Short mmCIF file of C-alpha atoms in Angstrom, two decimals:
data_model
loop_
_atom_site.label_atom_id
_atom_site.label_comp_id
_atom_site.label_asym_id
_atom_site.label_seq_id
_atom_site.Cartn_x
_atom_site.Cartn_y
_atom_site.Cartn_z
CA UNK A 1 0.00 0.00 0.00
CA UNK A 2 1.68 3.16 -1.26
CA UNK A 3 0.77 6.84 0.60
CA UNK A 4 1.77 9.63 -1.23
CA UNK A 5 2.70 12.86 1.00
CA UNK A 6 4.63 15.93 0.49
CA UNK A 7 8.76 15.39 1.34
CA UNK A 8 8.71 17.78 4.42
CA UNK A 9 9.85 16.04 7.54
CA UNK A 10 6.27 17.58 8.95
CA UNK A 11 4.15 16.08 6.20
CA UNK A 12 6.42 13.04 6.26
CA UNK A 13 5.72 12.80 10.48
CA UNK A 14 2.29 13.43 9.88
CA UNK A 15 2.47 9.85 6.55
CA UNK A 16 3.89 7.80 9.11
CA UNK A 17 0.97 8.15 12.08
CA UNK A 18 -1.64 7.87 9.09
CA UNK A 19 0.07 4.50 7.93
CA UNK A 20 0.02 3.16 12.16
CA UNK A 21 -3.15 1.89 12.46
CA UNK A 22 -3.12 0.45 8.61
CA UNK A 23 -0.31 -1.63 9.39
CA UNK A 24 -2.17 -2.55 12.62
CA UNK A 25 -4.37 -3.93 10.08
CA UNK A 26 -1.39 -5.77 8.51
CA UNK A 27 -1.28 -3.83 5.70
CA UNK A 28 2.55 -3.31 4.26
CA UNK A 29 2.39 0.93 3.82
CA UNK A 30 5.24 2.53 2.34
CA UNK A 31 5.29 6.40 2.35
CA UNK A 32 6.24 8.09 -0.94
CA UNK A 33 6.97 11.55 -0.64
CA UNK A 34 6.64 14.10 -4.16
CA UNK A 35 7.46 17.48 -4.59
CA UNK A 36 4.59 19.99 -5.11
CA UNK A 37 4.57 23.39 -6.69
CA UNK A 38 4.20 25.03 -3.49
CA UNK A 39 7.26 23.20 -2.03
CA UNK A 40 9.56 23.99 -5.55
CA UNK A 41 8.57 27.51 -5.07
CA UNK A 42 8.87 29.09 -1.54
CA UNK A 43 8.94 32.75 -2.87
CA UNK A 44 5.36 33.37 -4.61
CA UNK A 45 2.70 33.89 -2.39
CA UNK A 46 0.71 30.66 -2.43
CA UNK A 47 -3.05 32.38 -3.40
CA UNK A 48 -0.99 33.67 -6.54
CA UNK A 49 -0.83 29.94 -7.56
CA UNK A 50 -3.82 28.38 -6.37
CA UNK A 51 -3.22 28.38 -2.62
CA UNK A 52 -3.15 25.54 -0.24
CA UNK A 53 -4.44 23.67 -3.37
CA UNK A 54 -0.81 24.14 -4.93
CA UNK A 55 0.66 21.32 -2.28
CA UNK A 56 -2.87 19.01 -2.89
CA UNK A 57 -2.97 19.52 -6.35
CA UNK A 58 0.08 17.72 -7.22
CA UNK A 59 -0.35 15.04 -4.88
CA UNK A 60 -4.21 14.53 -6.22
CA UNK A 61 -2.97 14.46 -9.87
CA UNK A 62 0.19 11.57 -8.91
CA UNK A 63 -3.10 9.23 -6.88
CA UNK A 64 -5.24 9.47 -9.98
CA UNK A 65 -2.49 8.71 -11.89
CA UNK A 66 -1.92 5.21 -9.98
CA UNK A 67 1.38 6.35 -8.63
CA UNK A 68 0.22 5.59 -5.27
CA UNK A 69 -3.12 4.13 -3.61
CA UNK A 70 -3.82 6.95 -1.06
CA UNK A 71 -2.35 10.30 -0.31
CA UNK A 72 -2.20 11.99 3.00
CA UNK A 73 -2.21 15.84 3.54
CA UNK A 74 -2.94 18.25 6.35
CA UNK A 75 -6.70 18.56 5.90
CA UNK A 76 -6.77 22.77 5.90
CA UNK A 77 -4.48 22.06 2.63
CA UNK A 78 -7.48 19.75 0.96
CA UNK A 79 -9.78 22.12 -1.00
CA UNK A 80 -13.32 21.61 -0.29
CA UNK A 81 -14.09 19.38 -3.30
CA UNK A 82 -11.24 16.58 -3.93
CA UNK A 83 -10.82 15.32 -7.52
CA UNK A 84 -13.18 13.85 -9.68
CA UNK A 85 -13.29 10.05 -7.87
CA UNK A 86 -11.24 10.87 -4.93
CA UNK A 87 -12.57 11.21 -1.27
CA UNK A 88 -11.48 11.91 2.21
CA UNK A 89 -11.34 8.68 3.64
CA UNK A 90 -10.08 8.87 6.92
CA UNK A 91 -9.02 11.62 9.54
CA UNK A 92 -7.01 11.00 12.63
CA UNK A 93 -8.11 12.77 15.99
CA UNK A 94 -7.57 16.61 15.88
CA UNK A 95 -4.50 18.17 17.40
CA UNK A 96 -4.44 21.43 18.08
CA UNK A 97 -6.89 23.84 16.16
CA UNK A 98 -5.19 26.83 17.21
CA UNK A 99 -2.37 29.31 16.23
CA UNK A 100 0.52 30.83 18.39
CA UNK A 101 2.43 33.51 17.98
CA UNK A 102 6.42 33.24 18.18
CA UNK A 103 8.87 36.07 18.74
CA UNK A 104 12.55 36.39 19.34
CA UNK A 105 12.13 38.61 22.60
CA UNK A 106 9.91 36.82 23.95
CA UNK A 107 6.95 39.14 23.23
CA UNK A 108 3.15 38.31 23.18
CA UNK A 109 0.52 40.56 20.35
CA UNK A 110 -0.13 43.43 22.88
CA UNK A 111 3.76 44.03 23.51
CA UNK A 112 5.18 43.50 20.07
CA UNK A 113 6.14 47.48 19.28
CA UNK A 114 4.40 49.32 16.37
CA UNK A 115 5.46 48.62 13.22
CA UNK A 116 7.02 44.87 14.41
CA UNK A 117 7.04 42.77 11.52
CA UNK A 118 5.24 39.42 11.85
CA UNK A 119 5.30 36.84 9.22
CA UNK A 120 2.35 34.74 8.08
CA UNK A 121 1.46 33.23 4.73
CA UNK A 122 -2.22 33.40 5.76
CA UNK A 123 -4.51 36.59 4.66
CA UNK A 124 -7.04 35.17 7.67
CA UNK A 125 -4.16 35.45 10.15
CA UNK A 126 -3.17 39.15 9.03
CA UNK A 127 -6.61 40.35 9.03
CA UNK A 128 -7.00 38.63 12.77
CA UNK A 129 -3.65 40.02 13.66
CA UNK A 130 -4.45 43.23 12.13
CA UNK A 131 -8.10 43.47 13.80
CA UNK A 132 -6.04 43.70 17.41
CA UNK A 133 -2.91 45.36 16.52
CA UNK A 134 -3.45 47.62 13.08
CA UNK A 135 0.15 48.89 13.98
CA UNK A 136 2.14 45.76 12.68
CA UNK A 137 3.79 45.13 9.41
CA UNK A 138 1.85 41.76 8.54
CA UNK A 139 4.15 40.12 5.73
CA UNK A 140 4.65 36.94 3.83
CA UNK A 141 6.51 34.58 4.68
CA UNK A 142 6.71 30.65 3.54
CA UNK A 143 9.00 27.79 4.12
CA UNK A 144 8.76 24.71 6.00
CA UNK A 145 8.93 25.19 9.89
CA UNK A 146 12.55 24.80 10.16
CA UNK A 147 13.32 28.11 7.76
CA UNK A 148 10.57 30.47 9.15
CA UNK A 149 11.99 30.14 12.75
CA UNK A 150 15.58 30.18 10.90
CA UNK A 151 14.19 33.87 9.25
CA UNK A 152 13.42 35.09 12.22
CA UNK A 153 16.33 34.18 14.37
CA UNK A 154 18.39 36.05 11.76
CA UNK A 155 16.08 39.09 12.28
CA UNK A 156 14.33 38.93 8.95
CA UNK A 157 10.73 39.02 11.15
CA UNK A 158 9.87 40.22 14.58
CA UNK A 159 7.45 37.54 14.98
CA UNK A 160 5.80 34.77 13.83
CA UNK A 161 2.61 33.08 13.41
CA UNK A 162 2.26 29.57 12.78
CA UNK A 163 -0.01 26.39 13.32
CA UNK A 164 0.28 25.11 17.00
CA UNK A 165 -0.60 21.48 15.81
CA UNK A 166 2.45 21.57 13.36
CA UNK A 167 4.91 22.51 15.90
CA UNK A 168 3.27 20.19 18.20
CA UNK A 169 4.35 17.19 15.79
CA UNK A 170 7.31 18.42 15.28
CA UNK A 171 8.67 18.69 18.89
CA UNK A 172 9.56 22.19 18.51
CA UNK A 173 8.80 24.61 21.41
CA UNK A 174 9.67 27.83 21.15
CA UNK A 175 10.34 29.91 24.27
CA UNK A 176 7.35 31.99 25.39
CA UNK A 177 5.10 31.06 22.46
CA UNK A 178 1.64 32.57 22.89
CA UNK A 179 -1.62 30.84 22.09
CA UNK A 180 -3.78 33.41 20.39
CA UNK A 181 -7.38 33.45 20.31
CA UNK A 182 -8.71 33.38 16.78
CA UNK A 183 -10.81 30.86 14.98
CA UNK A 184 -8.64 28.71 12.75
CA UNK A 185 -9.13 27.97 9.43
CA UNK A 186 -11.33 24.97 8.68
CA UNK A 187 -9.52 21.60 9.17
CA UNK A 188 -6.29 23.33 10.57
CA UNK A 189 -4.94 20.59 13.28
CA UNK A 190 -6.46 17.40 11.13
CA UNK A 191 -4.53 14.66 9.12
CA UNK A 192 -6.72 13.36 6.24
CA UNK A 193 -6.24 10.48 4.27
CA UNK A 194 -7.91 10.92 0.23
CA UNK A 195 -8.45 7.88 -1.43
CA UNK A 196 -9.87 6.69 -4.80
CA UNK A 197 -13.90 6.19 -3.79
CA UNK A 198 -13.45 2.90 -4.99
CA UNK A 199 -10.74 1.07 -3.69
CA UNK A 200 -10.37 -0.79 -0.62
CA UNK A 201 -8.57 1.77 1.01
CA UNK A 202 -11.61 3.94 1.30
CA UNK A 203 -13.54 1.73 3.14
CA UNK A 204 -10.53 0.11 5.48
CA UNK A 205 -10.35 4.27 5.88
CA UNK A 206 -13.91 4.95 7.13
CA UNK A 207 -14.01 2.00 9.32
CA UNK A 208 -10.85 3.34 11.24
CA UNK A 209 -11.67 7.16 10.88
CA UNK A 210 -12.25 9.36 14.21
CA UNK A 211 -15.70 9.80 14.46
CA UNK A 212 -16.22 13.27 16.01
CA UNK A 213 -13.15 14.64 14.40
CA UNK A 214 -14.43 13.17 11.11
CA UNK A 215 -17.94 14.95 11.37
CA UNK A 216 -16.24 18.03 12.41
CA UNK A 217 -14.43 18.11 9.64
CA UNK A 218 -17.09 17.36 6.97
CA UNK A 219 -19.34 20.26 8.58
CA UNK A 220 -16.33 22.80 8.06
CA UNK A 221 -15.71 21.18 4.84
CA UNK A 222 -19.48 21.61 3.92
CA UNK A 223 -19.59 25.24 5.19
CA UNK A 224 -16.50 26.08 2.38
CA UNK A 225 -17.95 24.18 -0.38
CA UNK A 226 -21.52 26.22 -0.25
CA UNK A 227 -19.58 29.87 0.07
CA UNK A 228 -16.83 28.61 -2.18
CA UNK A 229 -14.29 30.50 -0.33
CA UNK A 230 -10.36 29.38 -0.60
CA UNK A 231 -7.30 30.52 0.78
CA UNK A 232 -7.41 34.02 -0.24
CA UNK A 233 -10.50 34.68 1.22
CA UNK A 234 -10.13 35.57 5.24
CA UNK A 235 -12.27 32.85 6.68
CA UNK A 236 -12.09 31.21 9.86
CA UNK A 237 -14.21 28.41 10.99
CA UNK A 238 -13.97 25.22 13.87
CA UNK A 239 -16.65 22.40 14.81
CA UNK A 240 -16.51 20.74 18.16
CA UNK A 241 -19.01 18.16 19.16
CA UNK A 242 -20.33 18.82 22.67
CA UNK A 243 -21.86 15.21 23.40
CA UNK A 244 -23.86 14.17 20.62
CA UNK A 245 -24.20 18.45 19.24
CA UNK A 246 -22.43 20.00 17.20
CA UNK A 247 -21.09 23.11 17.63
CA UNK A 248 -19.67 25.36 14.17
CA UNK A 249 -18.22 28.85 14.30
CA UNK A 250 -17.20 30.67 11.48
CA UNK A 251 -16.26 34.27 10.92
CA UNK A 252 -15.23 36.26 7.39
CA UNK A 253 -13.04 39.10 8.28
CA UNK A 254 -11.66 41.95 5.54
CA UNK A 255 -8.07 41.70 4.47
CA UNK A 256 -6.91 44.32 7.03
CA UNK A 257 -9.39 43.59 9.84
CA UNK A 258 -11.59 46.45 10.00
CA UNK A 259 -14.39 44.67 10.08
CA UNK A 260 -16.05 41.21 10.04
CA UNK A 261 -19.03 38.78 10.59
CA UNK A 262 -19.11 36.07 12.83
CA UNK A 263 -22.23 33.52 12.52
CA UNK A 264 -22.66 30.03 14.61
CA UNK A 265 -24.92 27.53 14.99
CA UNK A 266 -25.64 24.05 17.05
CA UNK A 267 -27.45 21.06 16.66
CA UNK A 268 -27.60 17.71 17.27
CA UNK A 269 -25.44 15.74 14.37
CA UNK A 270 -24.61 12.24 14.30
CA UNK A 271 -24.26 11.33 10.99
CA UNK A 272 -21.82 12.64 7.55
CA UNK A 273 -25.20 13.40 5.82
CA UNK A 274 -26.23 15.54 8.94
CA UNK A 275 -22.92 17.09 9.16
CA UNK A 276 -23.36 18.58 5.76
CA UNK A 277 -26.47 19.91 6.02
CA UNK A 278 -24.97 22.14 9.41
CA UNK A 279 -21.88 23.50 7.43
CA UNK A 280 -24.08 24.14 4.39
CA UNK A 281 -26.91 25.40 6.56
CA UNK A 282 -24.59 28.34 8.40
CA UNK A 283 -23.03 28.48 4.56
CA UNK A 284 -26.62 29.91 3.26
CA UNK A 285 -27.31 32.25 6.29
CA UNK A 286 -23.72 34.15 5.31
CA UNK A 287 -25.15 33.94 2.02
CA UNK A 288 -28.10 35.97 3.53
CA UNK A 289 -26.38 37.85 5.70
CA UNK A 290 -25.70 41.73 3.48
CA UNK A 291 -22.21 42.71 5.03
CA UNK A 292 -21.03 38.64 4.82
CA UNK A 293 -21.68 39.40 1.40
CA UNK A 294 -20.03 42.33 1.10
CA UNK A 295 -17.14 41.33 2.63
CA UNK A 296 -16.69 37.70 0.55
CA UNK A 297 -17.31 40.08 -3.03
CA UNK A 298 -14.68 42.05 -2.12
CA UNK A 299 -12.05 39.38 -1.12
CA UNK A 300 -12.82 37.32 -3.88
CA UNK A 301 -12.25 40.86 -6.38
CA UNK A 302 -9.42 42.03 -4.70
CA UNK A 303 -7.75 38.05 -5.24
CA UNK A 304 -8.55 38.33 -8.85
CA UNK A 305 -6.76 41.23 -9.59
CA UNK A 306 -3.65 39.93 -7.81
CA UNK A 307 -1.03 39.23 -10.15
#
């Protein structure tokens, strides 16, 4: 059983706790990592390539074309709809949703000084930063972990902001790292494994997938797919399942944070087909909501004229 997976020592970490409880099954897995777009080019902004979809893309393409028999990503990368006859087949339970902020004096958001420049590659992460500290210097920055905290340390950024979940994996933690409290963006802190809807693999997938974390993730999933937002849209959203309810949050901010609409809703869920009526159901109301709409006309004009 091959898994294809990007060739970072994070996404290959995240191949090899996918492919445990498959070989529990006594499967034989062998991880193959590729090289995406998104990893061959670390100076582009990723929306001015297709976003998170430039690391997926690749990987998607390689499955379909039999190179391997399943591919496993970090979720938040997976757009919203996976390749004609591919699927999400399995999730592991959810790390850490959250972000942190990392500095190198040990500062938190309210005592970074004006004008400190943080790096994210994320436009919902500068508008959240932005909303609380419209003083900063918000620029990109991209890399795998390793050379982010490596631009930093040589004074290239202030300040970070970065995944807690991925450091988390890693092992890495940096002195005095701050959690910050913004919604994430949909998925961030899930493993996924895609699979052809076919095969085997799918169904081996579902039977081992993490139930709660699995419907949280296809309500998220649900509430992207029916406002067909991507990365360069601001958007934040998280599920949690309080017993048998669901619980889904979701805000759209503008690119520099000056203003935004946050929507929720709860109900009981216990099924996928229930899960997508919730994310689809708090889709419609931003759809009905006038300043939601405002707000996701202009992101998605401003990230058509970018070059």
């Amino acid at each position: 059983m091959r898994l294809l997976t990007r060739g970072s020592a994070l996404a290959l970490l995240q191949a090899e706790r996918m492919a445990l409880p498959l070989r529990e099954k006594g499967l034989d897995v062998e991880i193959v990592p590729l090289s995406t777009r998104g990893d061959r080019d670390t100076v582009s902004p990723l929306c001015s390539f297709g976003g998170s979809g430039a690391f997926s893309g690749c990987i998607e393409e390689a499955l379909l074309g039999g190179k391997g028999d399943g591919a496993v990503h970090s979720l938040k990368d997976v757009p919203s709809c996976c390749r004609d006859g591919l699927e999400i087949a399995s999730v592991l339970p959810r790390d850490s949703a959250g972000d942190v902020l990392v500095s190198r004096g040990g500062h938190t958001l309210e005592t970074l000084a004006e004008g400190a420049v943080v790096g994210t590659s994320s436009p919902r992460r500068k508008a959240q930063l932005l909303r609380v500290r419209p003083g900063l210097s918000v620029r990109e920055i991209r890399g795998n972990l390793s050379t982010r905290l490596k631009k930093m340390e040589d004074g290239l950024y202030d300040a970070l902001v970065l995944a807690a979940a991925g450091l988390e994996r890693m092992g890495i933690h940096p002195g005095g790292a701050e959690s910050l409290p913004f919604l994430p963006a949909p998925c961030q802190g899930i493993i996924a494994l895609e699979a052809p809807l076919d095969s085997s693999l799918f169904f081996l997938g579902r039977s081992l997938a993490h139930r709660e974390t699995f419907l949280c993730s296809v309500a998220e999933r649900s509430l992207l797919k029916t406002l067909g937002v991507g990365c360069h849209v601001p958007f934040a959203a998280l599920a949690r399942m309080e017993s048998r309810i669901l619980v889904l949050e979701a805000e759209i901010l503008d690119p520099l944070g000056r203003e935004s609409v946050r929507l929720s809703c709860r109900g009981p869920v216990a099924s996928e087909k229930e899960a997508v009526r919730a994310g689809a159901a708090l889709g419609e109301r931003f759809r009905e909501t006038p300043e939601a709409v405002r707000l996701l006309a202009e992101s998605l004009a401003g990230a058509e004229g970018r070059p």
